[in-house]
Amino acid sequence: MKRSYLPISQPKGPSTLDIAELKCEGMSIEDIEALPAMYANAAMIAKNAGFGGVQIHAGHGFLLSQFLSPLFNRRTDGYDGSIEGRFRVVYEVIEAVREMVGDAFPIGIKINSTDQLEGGLTEEDAMGMIGIIDQTSIDLIDISGGTYFPGAPASSDSSSGSGPYFVSFAQRAKQITTISIMATGGFKTRQQAIDAIASGAVDMVSIGRGMALNPNLANDWLNIECGDSKFPRFDTNPPGGVTAWYYMRLTALAEDNKDAFDLDLESAMSIYDARDEARCDEWRQVFGDV
Ligand SMILES: Cc1cc2nc3c(=O)[nH]c(=O)nc-3n(C[C@H](O)[C@H](O)[C@H](O)COP(=O)(O)O)c2cc1C
């Protein structure tokens, strides 16, 4: 799985990859057949823990997203080919999760509107997927995009950008499904959220960085006086820097230390990397050197 952390894992993906930071073994048919039950078990753990719903992540270049992308999925066994074939494993996951959590428990799915990679998942593929998802018991489709790929910026890594990224695709999707649609990415102001919903393109919006800046944002937006999050402006934009900064911002929130939080990107990155390294040591002590 490409998003596995290489120092402590032995990643697998739809097909073998051996480039730069992306190395993984191709999955056997038995590996694939084991996936639906793994997702179903994870969903049940979430349900038993009291969560009000689960989201199947089939976007952003994670495992299911790789199956959907012709760039990563070069299989020849029915889990490949047309969008129906590439979607097959996702369909099996949806069915298994639904069977496990029951009819009344909400299940969402996050998909890419495009991988933003040449040869990857296209908007036409994604529209085909929406048509298939429409025939399943999914309750919410979360539309996002992009892929963690060396050199490709994560959408959370954008320090600029003036508006939501995926509203026009959501608008197209809305025309071919009755399932509720949510868009993720680039919402910075209350007015942007209102406009997206009022236009009929989406039923709801999802917020990442805005909530990391102000965890009370949803409540604040109910009151027009409260205003929008103040997004920081950075002088530099090293790859991964903005995301590392937000990770450290979330850490400060968790440690009840947000008022003292004042890191620049470079410091956030080095603290973040050092923390990961320390976590690897801890992992190896507990689980052995894998
Ligand atoms: C600190 C941070 C961590 C993130 N981690 C993940 C992740 O693990 N997996 C993922 O698919 N997206 C991750 N994202 C991306 C978000 O899900 C979202 O797509 C992105 O932030 C765009 O939404 P926004 O403009 O509201 O921030 C992360 C974003 C941030 C800021």
Coordinates of N, CA and C in Angstrom, one line a residue, residues 91 243 248:
Y91 N -16.4 -2.0 -5.0 CA -17.7 -2.4 -4.9 C -17.8 -3.6 -3.8
T243 N 1.5 21.0 4.9 CA 0.8 19.9 5.6 C 1.4 19.6 6.9
M248 N 1.3 19.9 12.9 CA 1.7 20.4 14.2 C 0.7 21.3 14.8

